[in-house]
């Protein structure tokens, strides 16, 4: 059976990042892009029940000190547990590159 979407997040309270009112509904994703928002009919390869949860776009943390931590901690905790999906590093001049050349 062919799935219409790759992912549907169902029944969440959606904050779309525009500053507008929150809406209750579903979000469908196809090929890495949001394909539908609202009451989504159809099926997906994966479905997530977001009842009682707020669904938001990712957040960018523009001032971090993860330059060293990114070497040993792939999750960049605690930012990743707060919804951060991208970080900017090196903005304080504490970069670790270029490193010693491998031989």
PDB file of C-alpha atoms in Angstrom:
ATOM      1  CA  UNK A   1       0.000   0.000   0.000  1.00  0.00           C
ATOM      2  CA  UNK A   2       1.433   3.374  -1.040  1.00  0.00           C
ATOM      3  CA  UNK A   3       1.607   6.001   1.674  1.00  0.00           C
ATOM      4  CA  UNK A   4       0.485   9.505   0.741  1.00  0.00           C
ATOM      5  CA  UNK A   5       2.943  11.124   3.180  1.00  0.00           C
ATOM      6  CA  UNK A   6       6.215  10.205   4.855  1.00  0.00           C
ATOM      7  CA  UNK A   7       5.122  11.533   8.262  1.00  0.00           C
ATOM      8  CA  UNK A   8       1.954  12.877   9.843  1.00  0.00           C
ATOM      9  CA  UNK A   9       2.054  14.560  13.247  1.00  0.00           C
ATOM     10  CA  UNK A  10      -1.529  14.284  14.480  1.00  0.00           C
ATOM     11  CA  UNK A  11      -3.587  16.244  16.961  1.00  0.00           C
ATOM     12  CA  UNK A  12      -1.043  18.766  18.182  1.00  0.00           C
ATOM     13  CA  UNK A  13      -1.350  22.452  18.951  1.00  0.00           C
ATOM     14  CA  UNK A  14       0.581  24.075  16.120  1.00  0.00           C
ATOM     15  CA  UNK A  15       2.726  27.212  16.441  1.00  0.00           C
ATOM     16  CA  UNK A  16       3.842  27.934  12.890  1.00  0.00           C
ATOM     17  CA  UNK A  17       6.484  30.518  13.813  1.00  0.00           C
ATOM     18  CA  UNK A  18       4.605  33.469  12.276  1.00  0.00           C
ATOM     19  CA  UNK A  19       3.473  34.904  15.611  1.00  0.00           C
ATOM     20  CA  UNK A  20      -0.173  34.160  14.787  1.00  0.00           C
ATOM     21  CA  UNK A  21      -2.706  32.256  16.847  1.00  0.00           C
ATOM     22  CA  UNK A  22      -2.033  28.638  17.749  1.00  0.00           C
ATOM     23  CA  UNK A  23      -4.174  26.111  15.877  1.00  0.00           C
ATOM     24  CA  UNK A  24      -5.113  22.530  16.663  1.00  0.00           C
ATOM     25  CA  UNK A  25      -4.486  20.092  13.848  1.00  0.00           C
ATOM     26  CA  UNK A  26      -2.135  17.840  11.968  1.00  0.00           C
ATOM     27  CA  UNK A  27       1.058  18.367   9.962  1.00  0.00           C
ATOM     28  CA  UNK A  28       1.924  16.144   7.004  1.00  0.00           C
ATOM     29  CA  UNK A  29       5.469  15.865   5.646  1.00  0.00           C
ATOM     30  CA  UNK A  30       6.443  14.531   2.216  1.00  0.00           C
ATOM     31  CA  UNK A  31      10.005  14.428   0.839  1.00  0.00           C
ATOM     32  CA  UNK A  32      11.333  16.515   3.738  1.00  0.00           C
ATOM     33  CA  UNK A  33       8.832  19.366   3.274  1.00  0.00           C
ATOM     34  CA  UNK A  34       5.595  20.305   5.001  1.00  0.00           C
ATOM     35  CA  UNK A  35       2.887  19.183   2.573  1.00  0.00           C
ATOM     36  CA  UNK A  36      -0.288  19.955   4.555  1.00  0.00           C
ATOM     37  CA  UNK A  37      -1.409  21.613   7.781  1.00  0.00           C
ATOM     38  CA  UNK A  38      -4.858  21.328   9.349  1.00  0.00           C
ATOM     39  CA  UNK A  39      -7.080  18.259   9.373  1.00  0.00           C
ATOM     40  CA  UNK A  40      -4.979  15.934   7.241  1.00  0.00           C
ATOM     41  CA  UNK A  41      -6.676  12.928   5.658  1.00  0.00           C
ATOM     42  CA  UNK A  42      -4.584  10.106   4.306  1.00  0.00           C
ATOM     43  CA  UNK A  43      -1.874   7.872   5.659  1.00  0.00           C
ATOM     44  CA  UNK A  44       1.850   8.053   6.246  1.00  0.00           C
ATOM     45  CA  UNK A  45       4.767   5.705   6.664  1.00  0.00           C
ATOM     46  CA  UNK A  46       5.098   7.092  10.220  1.00  0.00           C
ATOM     47  CA  UNK A  47       2.537   8.820  12.417  1.00  0.00           C
ATOM     48  CA  UNK A  48       3.152  10.625  15.687  1.00  0.00           C
ATOM     49  CA  UNK A  49       0.400  11.351  18.217  1.00  0.00           C
ATOM     50  CA  UNK A  50       0.994  14.920  19.397  1.00  0.00           C
ATOM     51  CA  UNK A  51      -2.168  15.173  21.526  1.00  0.00           C
ATOM     52  CA  UNK A  52      -1.553  17.536  24.437  1.00  0.00           C
ATOM     53  CA  UNK A  53       1.702  18.812  22.920  1.00  0.00           C
ATOM     54  CA  UNK A  54       2.788  21.947  21.102  1.00  0.00           C
ATOM     55  CA  UNK A  55       4.325  21.397  17.660  1.00  0.00           C
ATOM     56  CA  UNK A  56       6.723  24.111  16.494  1.00  0.00           C
ATOM     57  CA  UNK A  57       9.337  24.635  13.791  1.00  0.00           C
ATOM     58  CA  UNK A  58      12.934  24.188  14.901  1.00  0.00           C
ATOM     59  CA  UNK A  59      14.811  26.966  16.647  1.00  0.00           C
ATOM     60  CA  UNK A  60      18.224  28.445  15.844  1.00  0.00           C
ATOM     61  CA  UNK A  61      20.512  29.169  18.810  1.00  0.00           C
ATOM     62  CA  UNK A  62      22.642  32.045  17.514  1.00  0.00           C
ATOM     63  CA  UNK A  63      25.028  32.290  20.462  1.00  0.00           C
ATOM     64  CA  UNK A  64      26.497  29.063  21.755  1.00  0.00           C
ATOM     65  CA  UNK A  65      29.705  27.821  23.268  1.00  0.00           C
ATOM     66  CA  UNK A  66      29.515  24.338  21.750  1.00  0.00           C
ATOM     67  CA  UNK A  67      32.781  24.621  19.814  1.00  0.00           C
ATOM     68  CA  UNK A  68      34.443  22.005  21.999  1.00  0.00           C
ATOM     69  CA  UNK A  69      31.345  20.059  23.020  1.00  0.00           C
ATOM     70  CA  UNK A  70      30.433  19.306  19.393  1.00  0.00           C
ATOM     71  CA  UNK A  71      33.512  17.047  19.280  1.00  0.00           C
ATOM     72  CA  UNK A  72      32.361  14.750  22.091  1.00  0.00           C
ATOM     73  CA  UNK A  73      28.590  15.344  22.355  1.00  0.00           C
ATOM     74  CA  UNK A  74      26.579  14.756  19.200  1.00  0.00           C
ATOM     75  CA  UNK A  75      23.282  15.889  20.794  1.00  0.00           C
ATOM     76  CA  UNK A  76      24.540  19.338  21.939  1.00  0.00           C
ATOM     77  CA  UNK A  77      22.593  19.020  25.142  1.00  0.00           C
ATOM     78  CA  UNK A  78      20.847  20.905  26.653  1.00  0.00           C
ATOM     79  CA  UNK A  79      19.920  22.954  23.546  1.00  0.00           C
ATOM     80  CA  UNK A  80      18.562  19.957  21.631  1.00  0.00           C
ATOM     81  CA  UNK A  81      16.149  19.135  24.457  1.00  0.00           C
ATOM     82  CA  UNK A  82      14.726  22.666  24.180  1.00  0.00           C
ATOM     83  CA  UNK A  83      13.769  22.346  20.505  1.00  0.00           C
ATOM     84  CA  UNK A  84      16.950  23.815  19.036  1.00  0.00           C
ATOM     85  CA  UNK A  85      17.640  22.255  15.637  1.00  0.00           C
ATOM     86  CA  UNK A  86      20.593  24.409  14.522  1.00  0.00           C
ATOM     87  CA  UNK A  87      23.375  26.209  16.357  1.00  0.00           C
ATOM     88  CA  UNK A  88      25.856  28.898  15.347  1.00  0.00           C
ATOM     89  CA  UNK A  89      29.359  28.271  16.652  1.00  0.00           C
ATOM     90  CA  UNK A  90      32.606  30.198  16.639  1.00  0.00           C
ATOM     91  CA  UNK A  91      31.012  33.580  17.265  1.00  0.00           C
ATOM     92  CA  UNK A  92      33.156  34.223  20.352  1.00  0.00           C
ATOM     93  CA  UNK A  93      36.426  33.392  18.651  1.00  0.00           C
ATOM     94  CA  UNK A  94      36.740  30.060  20.430  1.00  0.00           C
ATOM     95  CA  UNK A  95      36.982  27.798  17.386  1.00  0.00           C
ATOM     96  CA  UNK A  96      38.969  24.573  17.394  1.00  0.00           C
ATOM     97  CA  UNK A  97      39.748  24.492  13.678  1.00  0.00           C
ATOM     98  CA  UNK A  98      42.053  24.088  11.974  1.00  0.00           C
ATOM     99  CA  UNK A  99      43.290  21.250  14.127  1.00  0.00           C
ATOM    100  CA  UNK A 100      46.623  19.452  14.033  1.00  0.00           C
ATOM    101  CA  UNK A 101      47.196  17.749  10.709  1.00  0.00           C
ATOM    102  CA  UNK A 102      46.859  13.931  10.721  1.00  0.00           C
ATOM    103  CA  UNK A 103      49.954  11.939   9.706  1.00  0.00           C
TER     104      UNK A 103
END
